[in-house]
CSV table of C-alpha atoms in Angstrom, one decimal:
chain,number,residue,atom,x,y,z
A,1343,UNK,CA,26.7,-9.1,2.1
A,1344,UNK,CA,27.0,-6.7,4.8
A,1345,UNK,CA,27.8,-7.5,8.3
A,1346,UNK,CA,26.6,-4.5,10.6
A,1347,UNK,CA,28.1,-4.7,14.2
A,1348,UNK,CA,26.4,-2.9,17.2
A,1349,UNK,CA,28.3,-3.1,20.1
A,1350,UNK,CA,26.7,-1.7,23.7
A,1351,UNK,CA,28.3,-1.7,27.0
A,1352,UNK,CA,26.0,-5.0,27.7
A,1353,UNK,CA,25.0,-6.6,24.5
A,1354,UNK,CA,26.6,-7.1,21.2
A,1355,UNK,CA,24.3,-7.6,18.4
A,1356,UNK,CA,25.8,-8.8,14.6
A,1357,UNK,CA,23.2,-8.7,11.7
A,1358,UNK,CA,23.7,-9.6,8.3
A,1359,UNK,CA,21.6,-7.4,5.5
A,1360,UNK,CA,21.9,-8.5,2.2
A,1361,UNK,CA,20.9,-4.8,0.7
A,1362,UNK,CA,17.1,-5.2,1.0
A,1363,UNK,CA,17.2,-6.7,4.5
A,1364,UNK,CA,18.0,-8.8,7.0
A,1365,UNK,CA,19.6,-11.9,6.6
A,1366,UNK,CA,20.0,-13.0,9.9
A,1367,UNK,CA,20.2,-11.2,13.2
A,1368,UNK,CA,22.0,-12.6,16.6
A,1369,UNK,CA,23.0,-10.9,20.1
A,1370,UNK,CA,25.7,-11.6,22.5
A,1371,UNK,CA,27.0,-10.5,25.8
A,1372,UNK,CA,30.1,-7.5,25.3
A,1373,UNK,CA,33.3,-9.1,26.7
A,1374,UNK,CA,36.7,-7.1,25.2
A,1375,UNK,CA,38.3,-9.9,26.2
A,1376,UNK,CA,36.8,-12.1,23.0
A,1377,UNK,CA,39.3,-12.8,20.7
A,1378,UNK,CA,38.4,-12.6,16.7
A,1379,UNK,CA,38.7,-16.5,16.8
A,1380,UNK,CA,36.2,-17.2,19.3
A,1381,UNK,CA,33.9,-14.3,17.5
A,1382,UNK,CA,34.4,-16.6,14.1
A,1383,UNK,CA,33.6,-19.6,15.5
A,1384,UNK,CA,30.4,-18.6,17.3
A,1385,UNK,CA,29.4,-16.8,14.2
A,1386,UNK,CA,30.2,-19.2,11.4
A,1387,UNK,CA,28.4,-22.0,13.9
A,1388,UNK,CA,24.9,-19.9,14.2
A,1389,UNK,CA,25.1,-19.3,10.4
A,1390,UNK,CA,25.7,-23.1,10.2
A,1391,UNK,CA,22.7,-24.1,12.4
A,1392,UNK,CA,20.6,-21.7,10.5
A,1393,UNK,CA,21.0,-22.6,6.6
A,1394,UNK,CA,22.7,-19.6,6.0
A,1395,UNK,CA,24.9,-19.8,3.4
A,1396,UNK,CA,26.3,-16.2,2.7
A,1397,UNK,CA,29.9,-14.8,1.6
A,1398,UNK,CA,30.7,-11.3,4.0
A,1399,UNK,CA,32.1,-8.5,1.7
A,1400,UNK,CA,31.5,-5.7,3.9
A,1401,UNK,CA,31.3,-4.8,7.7
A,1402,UNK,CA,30.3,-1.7,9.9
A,1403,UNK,CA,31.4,-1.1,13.2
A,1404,UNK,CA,29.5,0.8,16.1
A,1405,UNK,CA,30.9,0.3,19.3
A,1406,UNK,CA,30.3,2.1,22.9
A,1407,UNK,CA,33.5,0.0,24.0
A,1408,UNK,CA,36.7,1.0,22.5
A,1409,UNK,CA,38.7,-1.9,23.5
A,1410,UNK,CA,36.1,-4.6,21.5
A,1411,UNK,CA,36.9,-2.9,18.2
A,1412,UNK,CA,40.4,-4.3,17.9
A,1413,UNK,CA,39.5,-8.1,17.6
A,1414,UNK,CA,36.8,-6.9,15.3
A,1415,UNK,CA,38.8,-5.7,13.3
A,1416,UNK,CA,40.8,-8.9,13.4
A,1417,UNK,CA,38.0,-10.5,12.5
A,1418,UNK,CA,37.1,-8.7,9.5
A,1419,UNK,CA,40.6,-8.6,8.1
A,1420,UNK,CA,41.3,-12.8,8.9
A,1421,UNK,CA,38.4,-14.2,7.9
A,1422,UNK,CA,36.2,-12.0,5.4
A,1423,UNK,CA,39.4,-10.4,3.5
A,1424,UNK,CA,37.7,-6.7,4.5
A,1425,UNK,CA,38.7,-3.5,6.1
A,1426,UNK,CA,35.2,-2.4,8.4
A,1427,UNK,CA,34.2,1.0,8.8
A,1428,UNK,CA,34.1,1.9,12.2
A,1429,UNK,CA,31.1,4.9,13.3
A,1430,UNK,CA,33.4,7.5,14.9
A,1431,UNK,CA,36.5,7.3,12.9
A,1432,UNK,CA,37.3,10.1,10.2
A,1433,UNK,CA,37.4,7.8,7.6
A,1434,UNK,CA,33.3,7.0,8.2
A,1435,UNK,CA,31.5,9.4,7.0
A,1436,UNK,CA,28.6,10.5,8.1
A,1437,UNK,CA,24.9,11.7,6.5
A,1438,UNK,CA,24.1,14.3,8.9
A,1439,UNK,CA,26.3,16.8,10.5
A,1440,UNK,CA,27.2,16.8,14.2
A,1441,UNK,CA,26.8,20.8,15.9
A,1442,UNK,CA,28.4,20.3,19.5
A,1443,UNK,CA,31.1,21.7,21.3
A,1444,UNK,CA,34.1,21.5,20.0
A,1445,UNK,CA,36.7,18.9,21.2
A,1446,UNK,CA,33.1,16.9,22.6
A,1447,UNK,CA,33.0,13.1,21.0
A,1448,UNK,CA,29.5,12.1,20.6
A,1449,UNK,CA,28.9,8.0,21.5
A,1450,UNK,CA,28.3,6.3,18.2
A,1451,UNK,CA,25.8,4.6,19.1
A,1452,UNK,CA,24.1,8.0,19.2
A,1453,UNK,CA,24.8,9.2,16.0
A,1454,UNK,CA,23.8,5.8,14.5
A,1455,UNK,CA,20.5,6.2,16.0
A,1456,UNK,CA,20.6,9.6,14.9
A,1457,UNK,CA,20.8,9.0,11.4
A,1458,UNK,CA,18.2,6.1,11.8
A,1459,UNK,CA,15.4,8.3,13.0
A,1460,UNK,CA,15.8,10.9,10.3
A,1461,UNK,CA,16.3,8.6,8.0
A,1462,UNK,CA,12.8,7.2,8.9
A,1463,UNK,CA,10.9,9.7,10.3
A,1464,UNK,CA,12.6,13.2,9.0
A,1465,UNK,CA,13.6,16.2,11.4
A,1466,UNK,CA,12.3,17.6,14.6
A,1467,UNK,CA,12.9,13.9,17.1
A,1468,UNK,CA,14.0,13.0,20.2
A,1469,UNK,CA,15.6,9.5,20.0
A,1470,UNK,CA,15.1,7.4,23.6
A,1471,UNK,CA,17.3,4.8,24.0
A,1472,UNK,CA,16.9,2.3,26.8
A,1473,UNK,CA,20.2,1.1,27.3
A,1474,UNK,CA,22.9,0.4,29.8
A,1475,UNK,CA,22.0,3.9,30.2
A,1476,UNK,CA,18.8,5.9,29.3
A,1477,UNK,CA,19.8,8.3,26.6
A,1478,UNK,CA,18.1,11.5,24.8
A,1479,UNK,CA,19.2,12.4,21.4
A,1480,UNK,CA,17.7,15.5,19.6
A,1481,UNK,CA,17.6,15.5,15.8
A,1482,UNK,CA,16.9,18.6,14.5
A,1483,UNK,CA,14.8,19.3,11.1
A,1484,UNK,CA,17.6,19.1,8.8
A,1485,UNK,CA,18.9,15.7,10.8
A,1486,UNK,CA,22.0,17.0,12.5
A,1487,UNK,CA,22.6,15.7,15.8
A,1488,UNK,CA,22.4,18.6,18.2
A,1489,UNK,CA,22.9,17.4,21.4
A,1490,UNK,CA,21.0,15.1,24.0
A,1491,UNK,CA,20.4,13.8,27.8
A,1492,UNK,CA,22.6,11.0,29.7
A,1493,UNK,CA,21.1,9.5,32.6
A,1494,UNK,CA,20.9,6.1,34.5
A,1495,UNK,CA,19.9,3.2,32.7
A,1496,UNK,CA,17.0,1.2,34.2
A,1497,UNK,CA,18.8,-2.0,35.3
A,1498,UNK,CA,22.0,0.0,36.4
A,1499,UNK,CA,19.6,1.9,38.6
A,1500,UNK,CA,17.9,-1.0,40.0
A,1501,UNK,CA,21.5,-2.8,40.5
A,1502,UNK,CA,22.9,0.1,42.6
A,1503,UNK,CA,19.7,0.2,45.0
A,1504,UNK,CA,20.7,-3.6,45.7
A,1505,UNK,CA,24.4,-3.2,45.7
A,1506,UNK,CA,23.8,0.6,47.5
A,1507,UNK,CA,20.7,-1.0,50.1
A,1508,UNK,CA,22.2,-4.2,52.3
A,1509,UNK,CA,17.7,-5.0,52.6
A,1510,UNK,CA,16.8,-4.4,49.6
A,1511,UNK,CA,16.6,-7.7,47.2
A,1512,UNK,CA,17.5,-7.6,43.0
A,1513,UNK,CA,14.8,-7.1,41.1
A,1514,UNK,CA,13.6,-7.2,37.7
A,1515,UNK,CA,11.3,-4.2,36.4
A,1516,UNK,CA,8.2,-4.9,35.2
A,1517,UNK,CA,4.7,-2.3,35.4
A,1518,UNK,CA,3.6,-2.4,38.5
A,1519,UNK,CA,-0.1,-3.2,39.6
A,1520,UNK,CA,-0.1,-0.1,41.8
A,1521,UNK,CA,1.5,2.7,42.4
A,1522,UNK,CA,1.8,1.8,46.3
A,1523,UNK,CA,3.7,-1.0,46.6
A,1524,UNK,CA,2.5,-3.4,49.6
A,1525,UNK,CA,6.2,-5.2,50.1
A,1526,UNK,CA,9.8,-4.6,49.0
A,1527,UNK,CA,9.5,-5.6,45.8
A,1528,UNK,CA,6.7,-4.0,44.9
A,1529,UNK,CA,7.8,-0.8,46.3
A,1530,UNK,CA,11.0,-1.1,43.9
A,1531,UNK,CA,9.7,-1.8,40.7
A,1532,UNK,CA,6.8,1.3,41.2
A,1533,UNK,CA,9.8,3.3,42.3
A,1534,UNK,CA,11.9,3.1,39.3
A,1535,UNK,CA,9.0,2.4,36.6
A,1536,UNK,CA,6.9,5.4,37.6
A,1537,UNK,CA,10.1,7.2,38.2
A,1538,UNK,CA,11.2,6.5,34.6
A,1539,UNK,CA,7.9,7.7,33.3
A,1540,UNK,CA,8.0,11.1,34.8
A,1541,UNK,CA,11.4,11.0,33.9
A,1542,UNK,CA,11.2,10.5,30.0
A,1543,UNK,CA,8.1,12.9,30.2
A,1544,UNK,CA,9.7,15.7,31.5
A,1545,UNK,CA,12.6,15.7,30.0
A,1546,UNK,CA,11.3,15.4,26.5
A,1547,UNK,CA,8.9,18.0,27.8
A,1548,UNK,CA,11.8,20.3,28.4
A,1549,UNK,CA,13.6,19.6,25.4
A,1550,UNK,CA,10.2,20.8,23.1
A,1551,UNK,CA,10.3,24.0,25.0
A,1552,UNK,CA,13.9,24.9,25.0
A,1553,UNK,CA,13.7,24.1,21.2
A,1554,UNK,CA,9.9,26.0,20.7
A,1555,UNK,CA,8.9,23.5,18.6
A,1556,UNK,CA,6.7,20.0,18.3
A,1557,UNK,CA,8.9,17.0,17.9
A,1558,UNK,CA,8.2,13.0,17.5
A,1559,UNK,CA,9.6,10.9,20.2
A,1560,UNK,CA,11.1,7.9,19.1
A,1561,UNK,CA,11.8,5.0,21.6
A,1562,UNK,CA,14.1,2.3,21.0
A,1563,UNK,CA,16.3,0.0,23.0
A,1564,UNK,CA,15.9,-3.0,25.3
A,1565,UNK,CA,13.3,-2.2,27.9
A,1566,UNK,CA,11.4,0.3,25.3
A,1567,UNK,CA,8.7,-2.1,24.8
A,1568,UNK,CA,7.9,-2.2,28.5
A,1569,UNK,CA,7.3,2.1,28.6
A,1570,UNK,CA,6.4,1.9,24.9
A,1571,UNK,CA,2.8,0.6,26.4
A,1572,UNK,CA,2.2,2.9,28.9
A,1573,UNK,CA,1.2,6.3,29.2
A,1574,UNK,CA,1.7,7.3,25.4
A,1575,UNK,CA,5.5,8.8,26.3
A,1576,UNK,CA,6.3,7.6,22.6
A,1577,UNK,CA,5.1,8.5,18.8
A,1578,UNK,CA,6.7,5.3,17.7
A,1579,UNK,CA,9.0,2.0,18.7
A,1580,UNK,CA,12.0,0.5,16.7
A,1581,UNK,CA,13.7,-2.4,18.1
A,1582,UNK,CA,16.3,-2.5,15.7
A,1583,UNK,CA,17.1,1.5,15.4
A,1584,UNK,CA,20.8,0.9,15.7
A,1585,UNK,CA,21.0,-1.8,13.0
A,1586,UNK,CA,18.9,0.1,10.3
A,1587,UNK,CA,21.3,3.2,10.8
A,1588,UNK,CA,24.8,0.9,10.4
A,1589,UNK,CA,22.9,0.3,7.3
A,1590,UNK,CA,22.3,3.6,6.2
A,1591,UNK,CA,25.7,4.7,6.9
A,1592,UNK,CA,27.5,1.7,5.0
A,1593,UNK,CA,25.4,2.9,1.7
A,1594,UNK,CA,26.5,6.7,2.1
A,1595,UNK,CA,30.0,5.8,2.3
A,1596,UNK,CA,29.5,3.3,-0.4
A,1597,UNK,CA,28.2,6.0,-2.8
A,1598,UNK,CA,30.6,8.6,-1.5
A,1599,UNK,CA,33.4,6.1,-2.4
């Protein structure tokens, strides 16, 4: 059984995939402090609760924060007897190639998602990820990740209007019932919901152009649902994008072995 690790800035998410699919699937908040003990326990209890009774041969590591790899790799060494591969490290190989600058590391989390999408859906994609941040990844028609788009995420946007803006309250986004908001709140959650809307459109609007072609538009991530329903910014949603490409990766190293 294979344990596939996605680790964001926010959320950690552990699924286990038995070759055909998923086992189980659970999500935690990211805290490098977490030793591999307290990962077992919490682990090994869930699997408990849940009837699952399932022996871990082999684990894949993505991770966005370098200092949670280390008790991972505790983990997988003490208590399932297995060295992980870790996305990034040149002992993980990779499916598709990566054409940036030289000396530029690309997040791994990216070129999991990378290698989802083509994977999936073929060549020619832009790969939206609602995340801590909102990120852009262009996959081109042979599946090599080509570059992409950083920018805010929603919630870290919507945190440093409150932390930025003494008057101005926390809020949670949601679609808004207008466009004119009639108090604070409402003027805050038009503000950064239509503001993300124009933002994804234009950007992926740019991207077709610079690259003089027609490409799908993949949308995955937390908040994806919430823009996946409006305005049609999106030729398909996966929730679990970054899991299915762990997956994909474990089997070509497998084979490559």
């Amino acid at each position: 059984m294979l344990l596939a690790i996605d680790c964001g800035n926010t959320n950690t998410v552990f699924a286990i995939w038995d070759g055909d699919q998923f086992v189980a699937q659970w999500r935690t908040s990211t805290e490098w402090q977490r030793t591999a003990d307290q990962y077992y326990v919490w682990l090994s209890t869930l699997m408990r609760l849940q009837n699952i009774d399932v022996t871990i041969t082999d684990m894949i590591i993505s991770s966005t924060v370098p200092r949670v790899v280390f008790n991972l790799r505790v983990l997988a060494d003490r208590y399932f007897n297995t060295r992980p591969l870790v996305v990034g490290k040149s002992d993980c190989l990779l499916p598709v190639d990566v054409r940036v600058d030289e000396g530029t590391q690309v997040g791994p989390d990216r070129l999991v998602n990378t290698v989802a999408g083509h994977n999936l859906y073929g060549g020619d994609l832009i790969v939206v990820d609602f995340g801590t941040a909102t990120t852009f990844d262009v996959v081109a028609s042979d599946g090599a990740y080509v570059g992409g788009v950083i920018a805010p995420g929603v919630n870290l946007s919507l945190e440093a209007l409150h932390q930025a803006a003494a008057a101005l309250p926390h809020v949670d986004i949601s679609k808004p019932q207008a466009v004119v908001g009639t108090n604070t709140v409402a003027c805050m959650q038009s503000g950064v919901f239509w503001g993300y809307i124009g933002l994804v459109r234009e950007i992926c609007a740019r991207i077709k152009a610079e690259r003089s072609r027609e490409m799908r538009v993949i949308s995955t991530g937390g908040l994806a649902p919430l823009f996946q329903q409006s305005e049609a910014l999106f030729d398909a949603f996966e929730d679990d994008l970054t899991i299915h490409g762990l997956t994909v990766i474990h089997e070509f190293n497998k084979d490559a072995a």
